[in-house]
PDB file of C-alpha atoms in Angstrom:
ATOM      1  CA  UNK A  21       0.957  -8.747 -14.276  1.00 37.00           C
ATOM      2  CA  UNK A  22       4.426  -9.595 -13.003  1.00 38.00           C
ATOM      3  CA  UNK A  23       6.201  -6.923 -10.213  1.00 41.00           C
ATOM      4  CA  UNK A  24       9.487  -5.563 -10.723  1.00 38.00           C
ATOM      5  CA  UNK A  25      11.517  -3.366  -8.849  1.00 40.00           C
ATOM      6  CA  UNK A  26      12.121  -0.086  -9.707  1.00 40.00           C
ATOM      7  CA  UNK A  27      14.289   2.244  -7.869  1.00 40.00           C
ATOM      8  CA  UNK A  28      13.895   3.382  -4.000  1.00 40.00           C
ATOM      9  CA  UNK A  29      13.347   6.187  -1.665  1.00 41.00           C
ATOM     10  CA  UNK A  30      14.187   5.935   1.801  1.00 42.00           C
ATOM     11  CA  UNK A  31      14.582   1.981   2.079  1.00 41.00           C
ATOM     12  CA  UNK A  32      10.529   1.505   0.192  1.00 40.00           C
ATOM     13  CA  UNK A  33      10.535  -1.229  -2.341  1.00 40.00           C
ATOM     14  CA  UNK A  34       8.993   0.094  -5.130  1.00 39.00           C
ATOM     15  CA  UNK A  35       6.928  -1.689  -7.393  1.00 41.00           C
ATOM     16  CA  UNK A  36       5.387  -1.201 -10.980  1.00 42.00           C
ATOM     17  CA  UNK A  37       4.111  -4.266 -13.186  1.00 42.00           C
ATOM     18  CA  UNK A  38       4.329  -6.197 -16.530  1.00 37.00           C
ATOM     19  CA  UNK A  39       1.872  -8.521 -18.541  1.00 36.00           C
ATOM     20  CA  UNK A  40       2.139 -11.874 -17.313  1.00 36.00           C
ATOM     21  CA  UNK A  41       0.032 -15.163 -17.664  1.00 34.00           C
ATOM     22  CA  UNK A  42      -2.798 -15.148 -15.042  1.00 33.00           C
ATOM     23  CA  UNK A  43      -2.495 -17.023 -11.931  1.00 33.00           C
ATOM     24  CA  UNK A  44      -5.161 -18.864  -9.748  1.00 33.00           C
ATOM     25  CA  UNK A  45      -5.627 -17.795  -6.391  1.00 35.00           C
ATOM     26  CA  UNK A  46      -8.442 -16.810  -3.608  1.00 40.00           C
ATOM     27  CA  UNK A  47      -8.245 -14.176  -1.419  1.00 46.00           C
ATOM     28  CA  UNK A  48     -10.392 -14.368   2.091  1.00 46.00           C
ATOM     29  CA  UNK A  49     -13.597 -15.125   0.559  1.00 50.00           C
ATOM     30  CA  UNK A  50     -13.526 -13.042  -2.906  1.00 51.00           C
ATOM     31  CA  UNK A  51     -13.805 -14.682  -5.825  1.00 52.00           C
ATOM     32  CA  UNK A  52     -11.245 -13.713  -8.441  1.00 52.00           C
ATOM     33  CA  UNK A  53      -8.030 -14.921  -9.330  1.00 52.00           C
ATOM     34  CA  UNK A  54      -4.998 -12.886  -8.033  1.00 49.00           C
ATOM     35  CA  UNK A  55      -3.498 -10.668 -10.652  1.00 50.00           C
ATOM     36  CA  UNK A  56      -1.331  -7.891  -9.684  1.00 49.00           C
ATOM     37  CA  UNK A  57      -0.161  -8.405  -6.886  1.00 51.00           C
ATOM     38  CA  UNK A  58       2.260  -5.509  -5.005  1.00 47.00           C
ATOM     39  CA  UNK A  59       3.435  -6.494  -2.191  1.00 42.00           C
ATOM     40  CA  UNK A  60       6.320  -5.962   0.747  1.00 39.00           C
ATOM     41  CA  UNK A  61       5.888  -2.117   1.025  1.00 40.00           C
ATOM     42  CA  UNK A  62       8.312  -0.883   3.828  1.00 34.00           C
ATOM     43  CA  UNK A  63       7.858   2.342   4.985  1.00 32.00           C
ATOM     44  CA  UNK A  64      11.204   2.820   6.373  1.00 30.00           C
ATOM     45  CA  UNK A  65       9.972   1.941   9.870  1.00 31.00           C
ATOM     46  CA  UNK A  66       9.859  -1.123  11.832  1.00 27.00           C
ATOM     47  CA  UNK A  67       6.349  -2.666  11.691  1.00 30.00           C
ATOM     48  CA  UNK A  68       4.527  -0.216   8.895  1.00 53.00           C
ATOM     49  CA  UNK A  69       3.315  -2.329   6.160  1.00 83.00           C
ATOM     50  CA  UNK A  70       0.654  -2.704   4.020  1.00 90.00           C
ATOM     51  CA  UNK A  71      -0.099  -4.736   1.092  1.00 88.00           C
ATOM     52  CA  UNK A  72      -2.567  -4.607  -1.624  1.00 89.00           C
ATOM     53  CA  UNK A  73      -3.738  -6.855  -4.833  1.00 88.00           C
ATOM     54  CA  UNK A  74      -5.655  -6.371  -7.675  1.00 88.00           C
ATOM     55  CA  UNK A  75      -8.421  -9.265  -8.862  1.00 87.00           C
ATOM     56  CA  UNK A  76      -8.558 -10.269 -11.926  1.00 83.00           C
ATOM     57  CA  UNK A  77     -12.271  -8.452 -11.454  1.00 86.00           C
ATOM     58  CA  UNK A  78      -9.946  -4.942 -11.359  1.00 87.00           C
ATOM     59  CA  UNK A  79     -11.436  -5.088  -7.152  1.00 89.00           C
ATOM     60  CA  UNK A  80      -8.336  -4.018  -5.099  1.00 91.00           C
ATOM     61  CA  UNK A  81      -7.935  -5.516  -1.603  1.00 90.00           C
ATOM     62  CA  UNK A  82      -5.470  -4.193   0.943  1.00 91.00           C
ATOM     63  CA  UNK A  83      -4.256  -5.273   4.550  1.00 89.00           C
ATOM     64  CA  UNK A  84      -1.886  -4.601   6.598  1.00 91.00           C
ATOM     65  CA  UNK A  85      -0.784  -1.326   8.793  1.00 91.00           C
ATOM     66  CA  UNK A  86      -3.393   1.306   8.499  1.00 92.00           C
ATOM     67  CA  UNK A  87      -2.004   4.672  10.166  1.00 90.00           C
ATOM     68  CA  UNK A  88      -2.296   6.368   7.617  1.00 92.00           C
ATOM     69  CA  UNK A  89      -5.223   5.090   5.702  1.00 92.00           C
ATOM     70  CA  UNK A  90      -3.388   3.352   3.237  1.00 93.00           C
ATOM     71  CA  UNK A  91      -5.653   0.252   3.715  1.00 91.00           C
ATOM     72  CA  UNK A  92      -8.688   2.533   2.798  1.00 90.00           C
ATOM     73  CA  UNK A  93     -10.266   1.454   5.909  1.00 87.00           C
ATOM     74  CA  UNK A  94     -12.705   3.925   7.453  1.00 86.00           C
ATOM     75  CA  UNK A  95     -13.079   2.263  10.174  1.00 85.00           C
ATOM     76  CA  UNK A  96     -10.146   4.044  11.865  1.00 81.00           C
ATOM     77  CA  UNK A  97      -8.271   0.507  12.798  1.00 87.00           C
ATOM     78  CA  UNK A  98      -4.852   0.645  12.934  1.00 89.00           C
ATOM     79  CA  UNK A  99      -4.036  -2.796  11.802  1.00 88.00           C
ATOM     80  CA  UNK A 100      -6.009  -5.329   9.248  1.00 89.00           C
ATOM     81  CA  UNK A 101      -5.253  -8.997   9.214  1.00 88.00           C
ATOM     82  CA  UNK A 102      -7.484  -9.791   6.657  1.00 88.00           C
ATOM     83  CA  UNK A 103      -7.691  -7.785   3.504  1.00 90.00           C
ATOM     84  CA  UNK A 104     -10.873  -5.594   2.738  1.00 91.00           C
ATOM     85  CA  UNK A 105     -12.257  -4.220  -0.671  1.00 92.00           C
ATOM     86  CA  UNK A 106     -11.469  -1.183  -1.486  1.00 91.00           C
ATOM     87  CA  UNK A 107     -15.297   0.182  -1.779  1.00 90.00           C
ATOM     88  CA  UNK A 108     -14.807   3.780  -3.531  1.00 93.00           C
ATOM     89  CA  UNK A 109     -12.011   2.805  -6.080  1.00 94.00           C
ATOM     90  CA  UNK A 110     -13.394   2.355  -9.580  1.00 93.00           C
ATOM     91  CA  UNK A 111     -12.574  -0.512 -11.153  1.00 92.00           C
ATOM     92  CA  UNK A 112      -8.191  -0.984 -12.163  1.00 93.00           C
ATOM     93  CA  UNK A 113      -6.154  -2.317 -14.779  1.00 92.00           C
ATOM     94  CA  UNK A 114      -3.030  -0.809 -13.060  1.00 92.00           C
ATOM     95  CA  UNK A 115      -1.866  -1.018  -8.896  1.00 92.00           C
ATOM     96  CA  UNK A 116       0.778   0.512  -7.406  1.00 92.00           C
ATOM     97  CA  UNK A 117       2.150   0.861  -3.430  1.00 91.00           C
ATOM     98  CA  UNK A 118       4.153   3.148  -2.012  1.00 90.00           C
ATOM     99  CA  UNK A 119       5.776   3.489   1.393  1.00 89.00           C
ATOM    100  CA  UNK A 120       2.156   4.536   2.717  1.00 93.00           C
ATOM    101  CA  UNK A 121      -0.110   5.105   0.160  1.00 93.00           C
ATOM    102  CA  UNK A 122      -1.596   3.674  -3.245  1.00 94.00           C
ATOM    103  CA  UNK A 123      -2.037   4.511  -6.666  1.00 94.00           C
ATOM    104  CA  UNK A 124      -4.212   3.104  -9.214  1.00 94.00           C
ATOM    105  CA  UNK A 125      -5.087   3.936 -12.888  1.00 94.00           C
ATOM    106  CA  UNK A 126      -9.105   3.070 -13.752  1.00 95.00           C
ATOM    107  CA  UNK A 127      -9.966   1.241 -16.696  1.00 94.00           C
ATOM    108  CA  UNK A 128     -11.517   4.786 -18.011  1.00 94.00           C
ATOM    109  CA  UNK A 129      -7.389   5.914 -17.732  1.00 94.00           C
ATOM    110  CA  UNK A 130      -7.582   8.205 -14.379  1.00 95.00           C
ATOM    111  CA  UNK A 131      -5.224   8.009 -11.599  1.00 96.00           C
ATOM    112  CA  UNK A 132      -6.740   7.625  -8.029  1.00 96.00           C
ATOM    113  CA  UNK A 133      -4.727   7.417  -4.813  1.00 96.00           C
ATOM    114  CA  UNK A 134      -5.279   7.121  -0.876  1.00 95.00           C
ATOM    115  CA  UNK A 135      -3.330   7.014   1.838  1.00 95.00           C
ATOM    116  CA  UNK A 136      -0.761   9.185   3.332  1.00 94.00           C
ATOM    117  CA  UNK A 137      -0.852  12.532   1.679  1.00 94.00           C
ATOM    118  CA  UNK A 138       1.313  14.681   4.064  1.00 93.00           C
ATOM    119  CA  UNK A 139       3.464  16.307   0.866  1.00 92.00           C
ATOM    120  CA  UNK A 140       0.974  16.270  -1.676  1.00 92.00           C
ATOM    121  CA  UNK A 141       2.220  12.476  -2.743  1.00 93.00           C
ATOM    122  CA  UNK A 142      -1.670  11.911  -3.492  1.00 95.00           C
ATOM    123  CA  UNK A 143      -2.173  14.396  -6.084  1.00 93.00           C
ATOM    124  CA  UNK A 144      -5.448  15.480  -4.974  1.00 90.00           C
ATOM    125  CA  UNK A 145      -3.903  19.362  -4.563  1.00 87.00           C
ATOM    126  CA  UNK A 146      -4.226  19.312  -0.755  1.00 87.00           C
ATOM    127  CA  UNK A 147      -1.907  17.979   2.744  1.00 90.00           C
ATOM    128  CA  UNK A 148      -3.898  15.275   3.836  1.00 92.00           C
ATOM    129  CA  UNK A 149      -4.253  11.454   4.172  1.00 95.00           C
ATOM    130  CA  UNK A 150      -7.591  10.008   2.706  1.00 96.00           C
ATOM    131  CA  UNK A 151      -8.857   6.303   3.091  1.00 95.00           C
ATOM    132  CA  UNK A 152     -10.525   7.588   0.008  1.00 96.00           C
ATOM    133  CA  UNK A 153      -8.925   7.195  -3.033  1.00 97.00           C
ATOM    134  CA  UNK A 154      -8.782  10.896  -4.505  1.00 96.00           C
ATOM    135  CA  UNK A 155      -8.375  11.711  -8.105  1.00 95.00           C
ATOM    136  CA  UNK A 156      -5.211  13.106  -9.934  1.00 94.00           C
ATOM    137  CA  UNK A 157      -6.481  15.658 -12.037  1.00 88.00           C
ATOM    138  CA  UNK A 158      -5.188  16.978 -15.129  1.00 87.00           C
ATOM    139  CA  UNK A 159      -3.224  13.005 -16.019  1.00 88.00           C
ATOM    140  CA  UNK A 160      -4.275  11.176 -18.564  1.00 86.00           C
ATOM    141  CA  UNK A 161      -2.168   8.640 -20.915  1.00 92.00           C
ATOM    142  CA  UNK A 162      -0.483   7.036 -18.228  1.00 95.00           C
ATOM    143  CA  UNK A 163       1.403   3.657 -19.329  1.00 95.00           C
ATOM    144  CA  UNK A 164       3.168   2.886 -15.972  1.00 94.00           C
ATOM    145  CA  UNK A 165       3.421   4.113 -12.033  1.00 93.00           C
ATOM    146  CA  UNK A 166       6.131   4.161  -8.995  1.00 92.00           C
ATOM    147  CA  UNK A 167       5.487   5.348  -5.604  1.00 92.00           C
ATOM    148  CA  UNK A 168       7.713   6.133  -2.869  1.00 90.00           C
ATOM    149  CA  UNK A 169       7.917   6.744   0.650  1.00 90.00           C
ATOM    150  CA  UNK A 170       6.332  10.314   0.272  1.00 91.00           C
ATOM    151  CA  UNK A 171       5.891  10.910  -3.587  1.00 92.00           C
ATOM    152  CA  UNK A 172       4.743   9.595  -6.713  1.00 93.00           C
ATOM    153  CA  UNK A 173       5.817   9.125 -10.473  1.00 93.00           C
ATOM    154  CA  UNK A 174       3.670   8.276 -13.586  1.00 93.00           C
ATOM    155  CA  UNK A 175       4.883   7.054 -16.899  1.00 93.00           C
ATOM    156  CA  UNK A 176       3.213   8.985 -19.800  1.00 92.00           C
ATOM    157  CA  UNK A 177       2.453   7.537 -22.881  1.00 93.00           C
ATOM    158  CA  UNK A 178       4.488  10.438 -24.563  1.00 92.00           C
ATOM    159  CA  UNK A 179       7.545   9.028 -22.827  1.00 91.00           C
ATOM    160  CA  UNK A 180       7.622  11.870 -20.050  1.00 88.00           C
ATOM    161  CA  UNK A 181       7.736  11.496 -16.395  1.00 89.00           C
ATOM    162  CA  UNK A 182       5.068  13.415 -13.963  1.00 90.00           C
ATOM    163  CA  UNK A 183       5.953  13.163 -10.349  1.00 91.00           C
ATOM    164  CA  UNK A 184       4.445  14.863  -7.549  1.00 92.00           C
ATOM    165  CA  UNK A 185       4.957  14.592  -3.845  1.00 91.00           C
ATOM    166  CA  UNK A 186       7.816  15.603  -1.433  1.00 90.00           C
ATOM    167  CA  UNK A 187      11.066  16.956  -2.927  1.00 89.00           C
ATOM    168  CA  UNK A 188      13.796  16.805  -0.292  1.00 87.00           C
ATOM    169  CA  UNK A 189      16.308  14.894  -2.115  1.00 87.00           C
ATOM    170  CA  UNK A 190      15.581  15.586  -5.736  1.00 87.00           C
ATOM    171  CA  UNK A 191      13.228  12.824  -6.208  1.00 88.00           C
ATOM    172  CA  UNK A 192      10.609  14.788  -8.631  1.00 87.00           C
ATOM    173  CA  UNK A 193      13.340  15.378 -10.962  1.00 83.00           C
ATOM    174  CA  UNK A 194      12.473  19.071 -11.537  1.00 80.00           C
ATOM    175  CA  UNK A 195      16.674  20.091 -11.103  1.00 78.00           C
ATOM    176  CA  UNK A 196      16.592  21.059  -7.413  1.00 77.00           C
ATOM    177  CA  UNK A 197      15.322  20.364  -3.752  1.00 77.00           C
ATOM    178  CA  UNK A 198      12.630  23.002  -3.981  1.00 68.00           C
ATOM    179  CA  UNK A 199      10.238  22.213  -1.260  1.00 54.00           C
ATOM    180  CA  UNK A 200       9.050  19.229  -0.196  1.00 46.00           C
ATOM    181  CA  UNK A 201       5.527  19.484  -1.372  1.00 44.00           C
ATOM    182  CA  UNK A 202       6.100  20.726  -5.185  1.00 37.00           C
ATOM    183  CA  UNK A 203       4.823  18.982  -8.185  1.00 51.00           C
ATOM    184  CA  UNK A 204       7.385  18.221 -11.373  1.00 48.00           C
ATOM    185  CA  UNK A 205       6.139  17.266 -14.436  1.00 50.00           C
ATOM    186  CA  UNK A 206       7.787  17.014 -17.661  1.00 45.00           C
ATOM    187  CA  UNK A 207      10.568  14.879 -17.645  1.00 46.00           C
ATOM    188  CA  UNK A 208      11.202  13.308 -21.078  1.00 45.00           C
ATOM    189  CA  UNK A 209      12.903   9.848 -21.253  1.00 40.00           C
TER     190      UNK A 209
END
């Protein structure tokens, strides 16, 4: 899978990802080849980072900043050189990173994110952070994802858009600013 840019929110890079040829690579003792990597997520402030990669295995490892759990660290650290397996996350064929928290889409076809989850950006229907990733319920058919700072998008395979997350500046598309923590869905391409 190759990364490309897709549009930003609040200064994040963005990242989604196209079929590629594989590449070799190790990562800190695992075994499988880098695939997907996403990587260079800015939060918008000065030393907030994280990074994660998908193995070729469908294993994600992240590292980097971890105050909000978007490493999926339990351990409560607030930093992680190296990168650690994300233990509860069934295997992916799809990765994406947002300003502070992650997406991915199973090889069964569900969506499951951790991290920051402050304005609902994790789909889970609460306000919370989990180092857990947390199912999206009620999305299936998803072709492609983009995170943000605080919210989330997914591609359908129907061509529409379902975002969900904060709303302050029009970002889920649903015509307005109404509240930061209201879901959109239905946008048609």
């Amino acid at each position: 899978m190759t990364p490309f840019a897709a549009p930003s929110n609040n200064g994040a890079r963005i990242f989604a990802t196209r079929p590629r040829p594989r590449r070799r690579g190790r990562a800190a003792g695992h075994a499988g080849c880098l695939v997907n990597i996403v990587a260079d997520s800015w939060g918008g402030m000065p030393g907030i980072a994280h990074t994660c990669a998908r193995l070729e295995t469908g294993v994600v490892l992240c590292w980097g900043a971890n105050g909000f759990d978007q490493i999926g660290d339990s351990t409560g650290q607030s930093f992680r050189a190296d990168p650690i397996e994300q233990q509860h996350l069934p295997e992916v064929d799809l990765l994406a990173v947002g300003g502070f928290h992650n997406c991915g889409r199973s090889v069964a076809g569900d969506i499951w994110c951790w991290g920051w989850g402050e304005y609902g950006q994790l789909g889970a229907g609460g306000l919370f952070n989990s180092w857990r990733p947390l199912q999206v319920r009620g999305l299936g058919g998803v072709s492609a994802l983009a995170l943000g700072r605080a919210h989330s998008c997914a591609l359908l395979a129907d061509g529409s858009v379902s975002c969900w997350g904060h709303n302050g500046y029009g970002q889920l598309g649903v015509g307005g600013f109404e509240g930061a923590r209201r879901c959109g869905q239905g946008l048609q391409s």
